[in-house]
mmCIF file of C-alpha atoms and ligand atoms in Angstrom:
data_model
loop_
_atom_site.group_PDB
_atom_site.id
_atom_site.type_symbol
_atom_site.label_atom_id
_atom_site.label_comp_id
_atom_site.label_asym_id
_atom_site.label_seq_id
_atom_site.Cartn_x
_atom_site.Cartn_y
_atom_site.Cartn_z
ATOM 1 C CA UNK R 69 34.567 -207.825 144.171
ATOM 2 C CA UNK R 70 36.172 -205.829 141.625
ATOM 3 C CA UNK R 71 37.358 -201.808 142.500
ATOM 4 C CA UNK R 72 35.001 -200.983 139.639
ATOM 5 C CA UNK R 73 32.299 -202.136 137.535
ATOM 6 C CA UNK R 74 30.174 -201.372 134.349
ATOM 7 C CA UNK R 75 27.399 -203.316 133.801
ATOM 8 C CA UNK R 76 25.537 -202.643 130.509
ATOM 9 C CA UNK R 77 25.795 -198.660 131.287
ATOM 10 C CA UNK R 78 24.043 -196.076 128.885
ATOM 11 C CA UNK R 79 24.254 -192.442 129.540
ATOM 12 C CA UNK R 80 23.416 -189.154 127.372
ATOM 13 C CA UNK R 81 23.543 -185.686 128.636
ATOM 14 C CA UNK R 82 20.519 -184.724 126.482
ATOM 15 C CA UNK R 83 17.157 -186.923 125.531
ATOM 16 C CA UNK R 84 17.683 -189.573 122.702
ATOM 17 C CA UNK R 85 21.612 -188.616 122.341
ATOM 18 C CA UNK R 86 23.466 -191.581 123.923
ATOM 19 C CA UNK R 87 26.959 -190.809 124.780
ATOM 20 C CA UNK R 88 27.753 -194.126 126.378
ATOM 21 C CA UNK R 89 25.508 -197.225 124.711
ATOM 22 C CA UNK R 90 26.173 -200.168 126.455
ATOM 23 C CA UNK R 91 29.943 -200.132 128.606
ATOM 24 C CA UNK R 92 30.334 -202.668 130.303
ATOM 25 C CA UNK R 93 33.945 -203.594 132.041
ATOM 26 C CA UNK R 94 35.497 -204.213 135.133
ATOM 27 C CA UNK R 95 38.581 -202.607 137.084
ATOM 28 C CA UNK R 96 40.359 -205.336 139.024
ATOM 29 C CA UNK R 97 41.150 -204.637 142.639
ATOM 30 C CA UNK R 98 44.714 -203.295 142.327
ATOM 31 C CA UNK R 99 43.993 -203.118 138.774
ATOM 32 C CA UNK R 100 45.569 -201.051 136.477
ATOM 33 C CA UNK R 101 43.670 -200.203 133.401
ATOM 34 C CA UNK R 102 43.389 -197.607 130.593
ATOM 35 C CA UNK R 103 40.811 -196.487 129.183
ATOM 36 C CA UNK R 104 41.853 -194.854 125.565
ATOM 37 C CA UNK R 105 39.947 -193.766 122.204
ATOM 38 C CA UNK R 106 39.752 -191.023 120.161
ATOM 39 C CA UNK R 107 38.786 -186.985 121.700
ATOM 40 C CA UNK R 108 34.208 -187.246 122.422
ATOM 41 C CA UNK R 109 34.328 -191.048 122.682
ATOM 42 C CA UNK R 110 33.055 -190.825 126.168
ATOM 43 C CA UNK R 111 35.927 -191.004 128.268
ATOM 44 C CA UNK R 112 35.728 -187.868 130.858
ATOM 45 C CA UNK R 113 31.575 -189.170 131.176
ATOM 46 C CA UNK R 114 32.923 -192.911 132.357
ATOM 47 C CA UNK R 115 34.885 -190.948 134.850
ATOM 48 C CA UNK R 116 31.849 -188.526 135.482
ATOM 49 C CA UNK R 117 29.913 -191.527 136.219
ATOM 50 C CA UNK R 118 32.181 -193.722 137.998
ATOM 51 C CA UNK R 119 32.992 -190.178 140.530
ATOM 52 C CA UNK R 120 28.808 -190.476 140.444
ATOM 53 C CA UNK R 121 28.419 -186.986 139.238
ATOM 54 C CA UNK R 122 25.721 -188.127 137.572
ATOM 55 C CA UNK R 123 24.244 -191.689 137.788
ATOM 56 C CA UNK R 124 23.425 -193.984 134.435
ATOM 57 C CA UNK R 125 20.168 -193.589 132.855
ATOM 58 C CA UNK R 126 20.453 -197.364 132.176
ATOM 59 C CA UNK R 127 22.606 -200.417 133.817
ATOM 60 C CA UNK R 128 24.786 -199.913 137.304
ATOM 61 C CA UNK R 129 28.500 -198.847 138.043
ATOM 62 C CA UNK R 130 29.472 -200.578 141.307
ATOM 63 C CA UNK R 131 32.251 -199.704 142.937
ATOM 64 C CA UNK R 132 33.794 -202.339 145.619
ATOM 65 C CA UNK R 133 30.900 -204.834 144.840
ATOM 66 C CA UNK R 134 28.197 -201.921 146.028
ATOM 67 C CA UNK R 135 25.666 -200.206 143.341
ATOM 68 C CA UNK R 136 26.451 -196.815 142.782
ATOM 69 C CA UNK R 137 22.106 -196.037 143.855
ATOM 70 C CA UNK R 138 22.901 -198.582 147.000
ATOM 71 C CA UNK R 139 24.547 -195.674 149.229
ATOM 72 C CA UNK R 140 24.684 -191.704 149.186
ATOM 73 C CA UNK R 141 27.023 -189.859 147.175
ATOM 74 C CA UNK R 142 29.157 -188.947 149.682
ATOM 75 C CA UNK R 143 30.070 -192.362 150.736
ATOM 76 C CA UNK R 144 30.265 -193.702 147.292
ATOM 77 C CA UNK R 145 33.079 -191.096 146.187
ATOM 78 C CA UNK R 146 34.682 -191.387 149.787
ATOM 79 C CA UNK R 147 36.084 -195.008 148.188
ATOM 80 C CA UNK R 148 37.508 -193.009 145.606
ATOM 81 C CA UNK R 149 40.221 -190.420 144.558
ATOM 82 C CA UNK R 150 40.042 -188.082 141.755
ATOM 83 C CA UNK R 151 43.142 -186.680 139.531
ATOM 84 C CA UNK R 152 41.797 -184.359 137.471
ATOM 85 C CA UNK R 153 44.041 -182.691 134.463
ATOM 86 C CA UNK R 154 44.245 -179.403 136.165
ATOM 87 C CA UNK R 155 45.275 -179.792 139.376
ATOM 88 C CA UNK R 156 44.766 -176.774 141.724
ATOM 89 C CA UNK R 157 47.408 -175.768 144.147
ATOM 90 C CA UNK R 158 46.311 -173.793 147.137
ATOM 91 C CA UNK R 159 48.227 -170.883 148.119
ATOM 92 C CA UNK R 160 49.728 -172.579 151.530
ATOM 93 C CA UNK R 161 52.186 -175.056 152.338
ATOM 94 C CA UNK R 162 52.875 -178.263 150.793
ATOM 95 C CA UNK R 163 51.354 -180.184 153.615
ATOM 96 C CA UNK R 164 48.380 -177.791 153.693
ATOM 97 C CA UNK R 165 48.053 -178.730 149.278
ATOM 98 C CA UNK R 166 48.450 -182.778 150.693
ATOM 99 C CA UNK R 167 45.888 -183.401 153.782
ATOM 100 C CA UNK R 168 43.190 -180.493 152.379
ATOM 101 C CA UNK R 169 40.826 -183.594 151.552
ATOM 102 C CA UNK R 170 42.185 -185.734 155.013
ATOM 103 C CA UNK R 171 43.087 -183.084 157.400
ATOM 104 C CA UNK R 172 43.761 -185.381 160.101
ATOM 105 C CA UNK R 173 46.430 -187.155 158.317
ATOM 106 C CA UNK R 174 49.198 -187.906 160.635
ATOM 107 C CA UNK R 175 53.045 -187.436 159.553
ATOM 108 C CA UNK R 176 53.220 -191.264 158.895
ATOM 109 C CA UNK R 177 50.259 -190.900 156.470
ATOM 110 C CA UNK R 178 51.909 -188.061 154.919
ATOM 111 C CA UNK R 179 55.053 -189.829 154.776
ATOM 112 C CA UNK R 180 53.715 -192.557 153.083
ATOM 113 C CA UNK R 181 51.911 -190.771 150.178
ATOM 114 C CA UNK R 182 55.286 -188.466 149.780
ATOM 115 C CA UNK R 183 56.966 -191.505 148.866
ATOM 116 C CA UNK R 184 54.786 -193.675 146.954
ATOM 117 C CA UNK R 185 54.507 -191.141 144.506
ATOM 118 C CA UNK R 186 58.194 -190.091 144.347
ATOM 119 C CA UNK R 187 57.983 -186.730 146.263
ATOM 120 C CA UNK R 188 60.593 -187.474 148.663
ATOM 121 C CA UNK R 189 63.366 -185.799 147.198
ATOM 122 C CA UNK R 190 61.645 -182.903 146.396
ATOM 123 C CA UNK R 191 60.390 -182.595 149.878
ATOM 124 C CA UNK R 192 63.804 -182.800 150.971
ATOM 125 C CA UNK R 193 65.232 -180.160 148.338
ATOM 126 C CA UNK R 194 62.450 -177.310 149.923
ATOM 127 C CA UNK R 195 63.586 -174.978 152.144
ATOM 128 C CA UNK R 196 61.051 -176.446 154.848
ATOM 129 C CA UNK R 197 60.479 -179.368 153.739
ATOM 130 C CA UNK R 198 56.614 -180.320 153.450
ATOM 131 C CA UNK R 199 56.023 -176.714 155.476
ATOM 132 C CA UNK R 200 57.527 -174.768 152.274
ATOM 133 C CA UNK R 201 54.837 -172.392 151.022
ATOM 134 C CA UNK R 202 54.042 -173.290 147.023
ATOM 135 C CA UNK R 203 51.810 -171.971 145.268
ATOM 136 C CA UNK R 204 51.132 -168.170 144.093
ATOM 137 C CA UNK R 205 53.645 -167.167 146.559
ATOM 138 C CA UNK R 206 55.798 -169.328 147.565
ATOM 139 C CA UNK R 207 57.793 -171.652 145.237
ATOM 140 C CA UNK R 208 56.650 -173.189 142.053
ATOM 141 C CA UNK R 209 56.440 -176.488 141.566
ATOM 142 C CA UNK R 210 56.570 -178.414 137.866
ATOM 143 C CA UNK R 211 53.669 -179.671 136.056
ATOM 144 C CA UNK R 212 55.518 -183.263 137.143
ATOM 145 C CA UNK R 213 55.434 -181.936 140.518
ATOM 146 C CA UNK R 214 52.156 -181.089 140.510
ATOM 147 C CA UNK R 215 50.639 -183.962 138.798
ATOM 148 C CA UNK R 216 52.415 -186.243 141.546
ATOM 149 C CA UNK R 217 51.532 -184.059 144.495
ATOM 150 C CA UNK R 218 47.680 -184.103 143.122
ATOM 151 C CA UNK R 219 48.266 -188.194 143.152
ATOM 152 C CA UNK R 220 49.592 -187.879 146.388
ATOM 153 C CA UNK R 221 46.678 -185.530 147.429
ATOM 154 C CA UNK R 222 44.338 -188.519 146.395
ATOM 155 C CA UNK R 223 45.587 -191.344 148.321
ATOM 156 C CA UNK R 224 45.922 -189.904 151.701
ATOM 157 C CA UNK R 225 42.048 -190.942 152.169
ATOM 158 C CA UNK R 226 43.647 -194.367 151.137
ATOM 159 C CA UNK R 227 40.556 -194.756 148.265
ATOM 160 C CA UNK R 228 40.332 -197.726 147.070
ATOM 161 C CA UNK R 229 40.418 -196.712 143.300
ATOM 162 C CA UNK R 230 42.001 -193.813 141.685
ATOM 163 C CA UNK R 231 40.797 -192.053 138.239
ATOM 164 C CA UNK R 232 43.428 -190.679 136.546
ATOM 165 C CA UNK R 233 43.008 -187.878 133.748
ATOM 166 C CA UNK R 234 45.231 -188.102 131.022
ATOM 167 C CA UNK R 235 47.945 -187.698 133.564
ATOM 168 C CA UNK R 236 51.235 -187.377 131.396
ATOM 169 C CA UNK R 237 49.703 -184.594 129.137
ATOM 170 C CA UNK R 238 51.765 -181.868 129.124
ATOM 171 C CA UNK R 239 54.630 -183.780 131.347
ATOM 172 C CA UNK R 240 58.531 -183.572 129.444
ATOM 173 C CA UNK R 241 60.078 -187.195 128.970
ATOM 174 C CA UNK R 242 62.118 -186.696 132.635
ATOM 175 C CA UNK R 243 58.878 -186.016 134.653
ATOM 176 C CA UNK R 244 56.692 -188.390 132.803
ATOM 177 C CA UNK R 245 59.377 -191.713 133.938
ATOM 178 C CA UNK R 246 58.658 -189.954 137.389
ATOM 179 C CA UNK R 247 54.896 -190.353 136.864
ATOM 180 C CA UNK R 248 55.226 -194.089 135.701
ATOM 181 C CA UNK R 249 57.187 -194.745 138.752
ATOM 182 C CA UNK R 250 54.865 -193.229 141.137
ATOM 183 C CA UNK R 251 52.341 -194.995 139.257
ATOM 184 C CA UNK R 252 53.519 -198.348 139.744
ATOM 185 C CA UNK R 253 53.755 -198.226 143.534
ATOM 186 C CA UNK R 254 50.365 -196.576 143.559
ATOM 187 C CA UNK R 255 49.158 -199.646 141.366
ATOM 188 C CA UNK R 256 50.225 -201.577 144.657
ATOM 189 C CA UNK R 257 48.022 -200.451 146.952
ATOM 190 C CA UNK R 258 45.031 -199.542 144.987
ATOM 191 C CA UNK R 259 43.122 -200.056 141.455
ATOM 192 C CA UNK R 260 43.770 -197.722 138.755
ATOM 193 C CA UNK R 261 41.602 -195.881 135.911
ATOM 194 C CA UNK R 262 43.728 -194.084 133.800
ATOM 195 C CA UNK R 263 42.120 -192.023 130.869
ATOM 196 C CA UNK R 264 45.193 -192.079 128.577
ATOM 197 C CA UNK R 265 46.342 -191.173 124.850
ATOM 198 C CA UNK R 266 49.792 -191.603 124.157
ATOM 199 C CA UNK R 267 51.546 -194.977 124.049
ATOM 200 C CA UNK R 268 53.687 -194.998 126.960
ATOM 201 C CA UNK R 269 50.490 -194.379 129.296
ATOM 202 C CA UNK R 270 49.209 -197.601 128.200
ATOM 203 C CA UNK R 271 51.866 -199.300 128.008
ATOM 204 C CA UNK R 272 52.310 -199.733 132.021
ATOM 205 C CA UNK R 273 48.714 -200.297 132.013
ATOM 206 C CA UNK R 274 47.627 -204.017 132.840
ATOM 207 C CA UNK R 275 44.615 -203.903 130.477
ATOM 208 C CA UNK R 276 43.639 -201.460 127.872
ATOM 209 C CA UNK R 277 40.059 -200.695 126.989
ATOM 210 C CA UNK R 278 39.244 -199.014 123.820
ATOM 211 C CA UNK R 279 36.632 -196.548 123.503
ATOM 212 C CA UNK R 280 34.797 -195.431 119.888
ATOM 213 C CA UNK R 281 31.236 -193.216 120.297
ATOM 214 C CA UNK R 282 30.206 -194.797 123.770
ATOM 215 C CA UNK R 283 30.940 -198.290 122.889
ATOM 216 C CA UNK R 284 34.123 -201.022 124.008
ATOM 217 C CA UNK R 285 35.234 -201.392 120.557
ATOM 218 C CA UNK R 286 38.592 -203.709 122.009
ATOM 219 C CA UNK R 287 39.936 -204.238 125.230
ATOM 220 C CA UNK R 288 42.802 -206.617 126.462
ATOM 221 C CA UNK R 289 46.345 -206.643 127.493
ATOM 222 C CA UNK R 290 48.966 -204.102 125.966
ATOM 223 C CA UNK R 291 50.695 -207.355 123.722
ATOM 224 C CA UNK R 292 46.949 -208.502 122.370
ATOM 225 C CA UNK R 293 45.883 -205.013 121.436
ATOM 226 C CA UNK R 294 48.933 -204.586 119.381
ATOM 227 C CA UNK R 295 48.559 -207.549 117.073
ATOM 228 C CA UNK R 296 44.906 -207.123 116.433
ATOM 229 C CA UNK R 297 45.239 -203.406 115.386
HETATM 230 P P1 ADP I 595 36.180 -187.898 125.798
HETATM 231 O O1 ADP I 595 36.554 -187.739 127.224
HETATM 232 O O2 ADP I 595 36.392 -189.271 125.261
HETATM 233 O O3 ADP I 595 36.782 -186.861 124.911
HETATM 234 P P2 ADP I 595 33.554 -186.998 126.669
HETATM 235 O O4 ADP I 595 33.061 -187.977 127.645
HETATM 236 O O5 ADP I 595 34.125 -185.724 127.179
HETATM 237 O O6 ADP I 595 34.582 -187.707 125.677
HETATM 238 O O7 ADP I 595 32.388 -186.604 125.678
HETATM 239 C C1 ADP I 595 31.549 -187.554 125.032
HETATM 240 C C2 ADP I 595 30.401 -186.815 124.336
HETATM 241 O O8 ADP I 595 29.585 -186.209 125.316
HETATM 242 C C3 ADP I 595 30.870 -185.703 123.414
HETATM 243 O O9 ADP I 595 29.997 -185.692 122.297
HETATM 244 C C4 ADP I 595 30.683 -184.467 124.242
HETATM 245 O O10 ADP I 595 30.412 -183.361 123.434
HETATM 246 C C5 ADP I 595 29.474 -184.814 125.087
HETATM 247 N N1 ADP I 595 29.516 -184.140 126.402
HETATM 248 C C6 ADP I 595 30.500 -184.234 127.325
HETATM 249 N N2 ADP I 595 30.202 -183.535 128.443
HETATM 250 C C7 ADP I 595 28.992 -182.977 128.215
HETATM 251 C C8 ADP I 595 28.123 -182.127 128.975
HETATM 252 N N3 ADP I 595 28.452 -181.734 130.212
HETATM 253 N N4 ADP I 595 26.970 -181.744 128.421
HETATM 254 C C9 ADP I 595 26.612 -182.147 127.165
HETATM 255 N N5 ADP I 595 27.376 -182.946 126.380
HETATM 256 C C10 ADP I 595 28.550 -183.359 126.902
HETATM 257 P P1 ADP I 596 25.407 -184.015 145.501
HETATM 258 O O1 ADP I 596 24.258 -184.564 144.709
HETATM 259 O O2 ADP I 596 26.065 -184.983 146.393
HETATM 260 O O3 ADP I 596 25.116 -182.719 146.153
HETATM 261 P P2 ADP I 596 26.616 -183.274 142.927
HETATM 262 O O4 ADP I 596 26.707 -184.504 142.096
HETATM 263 O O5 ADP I 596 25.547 -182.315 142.550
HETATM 264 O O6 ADP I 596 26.570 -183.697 144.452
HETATM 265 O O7 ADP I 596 28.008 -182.500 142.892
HETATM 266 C C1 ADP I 596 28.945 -182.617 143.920
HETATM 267 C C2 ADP I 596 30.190 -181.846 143.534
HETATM 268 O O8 ADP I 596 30.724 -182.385 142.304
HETATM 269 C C3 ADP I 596 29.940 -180.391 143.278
HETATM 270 O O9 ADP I 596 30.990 -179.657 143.867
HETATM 271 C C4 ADP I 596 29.936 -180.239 141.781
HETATM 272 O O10 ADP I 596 30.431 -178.978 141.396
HETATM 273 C C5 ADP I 596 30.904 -181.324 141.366
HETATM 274 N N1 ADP I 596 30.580 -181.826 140.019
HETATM 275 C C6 ADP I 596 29.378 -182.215 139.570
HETATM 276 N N2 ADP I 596 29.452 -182.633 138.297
HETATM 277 C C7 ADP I 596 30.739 -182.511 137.922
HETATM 278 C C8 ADP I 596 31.475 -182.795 136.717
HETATM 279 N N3 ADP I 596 30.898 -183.272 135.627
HETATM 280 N N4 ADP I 596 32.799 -182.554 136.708
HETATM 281 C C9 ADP I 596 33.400 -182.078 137.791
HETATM 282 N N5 ADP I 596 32.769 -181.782 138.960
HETATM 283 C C10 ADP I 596 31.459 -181.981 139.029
#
């Protein structure tokens, strides 16, 4: 079954003012989508819905094959990971920022994360390695840093999709090739929804899926997308 589905989903926050009307689409396992479209298309409320912070008032998101209403919330989002734009750092150590959401993640686990999202050589730059304090006091890390570590953060409960928040806002050109790395080997192991605007984001993305007022107005590969627009 796919990571993710849509099927037919409408949503509003309020009575009789639909804010998704009718998405239906499908993340591939190991999948790497985008979902893009102009600022109150109804982007962050896919995410809110695929995360099940709320459920659809019409149609089912799936996730792995299993309605979203078939199991409890807890074990739906357990199969998932969640990068939001801001991502908080805890005053602690860089291990203590990684495993807060597994904290019985082994070294090898830790390892593993570290490097599929290109962390390596900063671990190996820190004072202490992955026991360096960051954070409000200790050192700071770049918004690169930070989106990666937040990535890394995410897979440790290996999830079997990851959402992804317009992750290369506010990134310079150096830290966002770092981010498109990381995102390829993550795109190895697990299916990706990325919420994206600018080209480059897309780009790396298997299939795009465009968004206007809560409805798929295209979707397709990067190459198809550009001749039809
Ligand atoms: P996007 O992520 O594409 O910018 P959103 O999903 O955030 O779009 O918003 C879609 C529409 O839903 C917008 O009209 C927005 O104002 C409305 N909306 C988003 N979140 C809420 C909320 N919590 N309560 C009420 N309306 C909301
Ligand atoms: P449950 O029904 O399992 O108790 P909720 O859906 O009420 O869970 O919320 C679980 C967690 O998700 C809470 O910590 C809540 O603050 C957070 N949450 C709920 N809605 C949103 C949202 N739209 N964006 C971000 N976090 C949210």
């Amino acid at each position: 079954p796919p990571a993710l589905e849509f099927r037919d989903v409408w949503f509003g926050y309020r009575p009789a003012q639909p804010v998704l009307r009718g998405v239906s689409f499908e993340v591939p396992r190991r999948g790497h989508v985008a979902l893009i479209g102009p600022s109150g298309a109804g982007k962050s409320t896919i995410f809110a819905l695929a995360a099940r912070f709320y459920d659809p008032g019409g149609g089912e998101v799936l996730v792995g094959g299993v309605a979203a209403g078939a199991v409890s919330r807890a074990r739906h989002r357990a199969g998932i990971g969640l990068v939001e734009q801001e991502c908080p750092i805890l005053d602690g150590t860089l291990r203590d920022n990684l495993v807060y959401a597994a904290p019985h993640a082994g070294d090898d686990e830790i390892r593993r994360v570290v490097d599929i999202t290109n962390l390596a050589g900063l671990v190996a730059r820190l004072p202490h390695g992955l026991d360096t304090r960051v954070g409000e006091h200790g050192r700071e890390l770049s918004g690169g840093e930070r989106q990666r570590m937040a990535i890394a953060r995410a897979l440790l409960p290996r999830p079997r999709l990851l959402l992804l928040d317009e992750p290369t806002s506010h990134l310079d050109l150096e830290s966002e090739l770092a981010l498109h790395q990381a995102l390829d080997e993550v795109a190895r192991r697990c299916a990706l929804l990325v919420i994206a605007h600018r080209f480059t984001t897309v780009r790396a993305a298997a299939q795009v899926i465009v968004l206007d007022q809560g409805r798929i107005v295209a979707s397709g590969g990067h190459e198809e997308l550009m001749k039809t627009s």
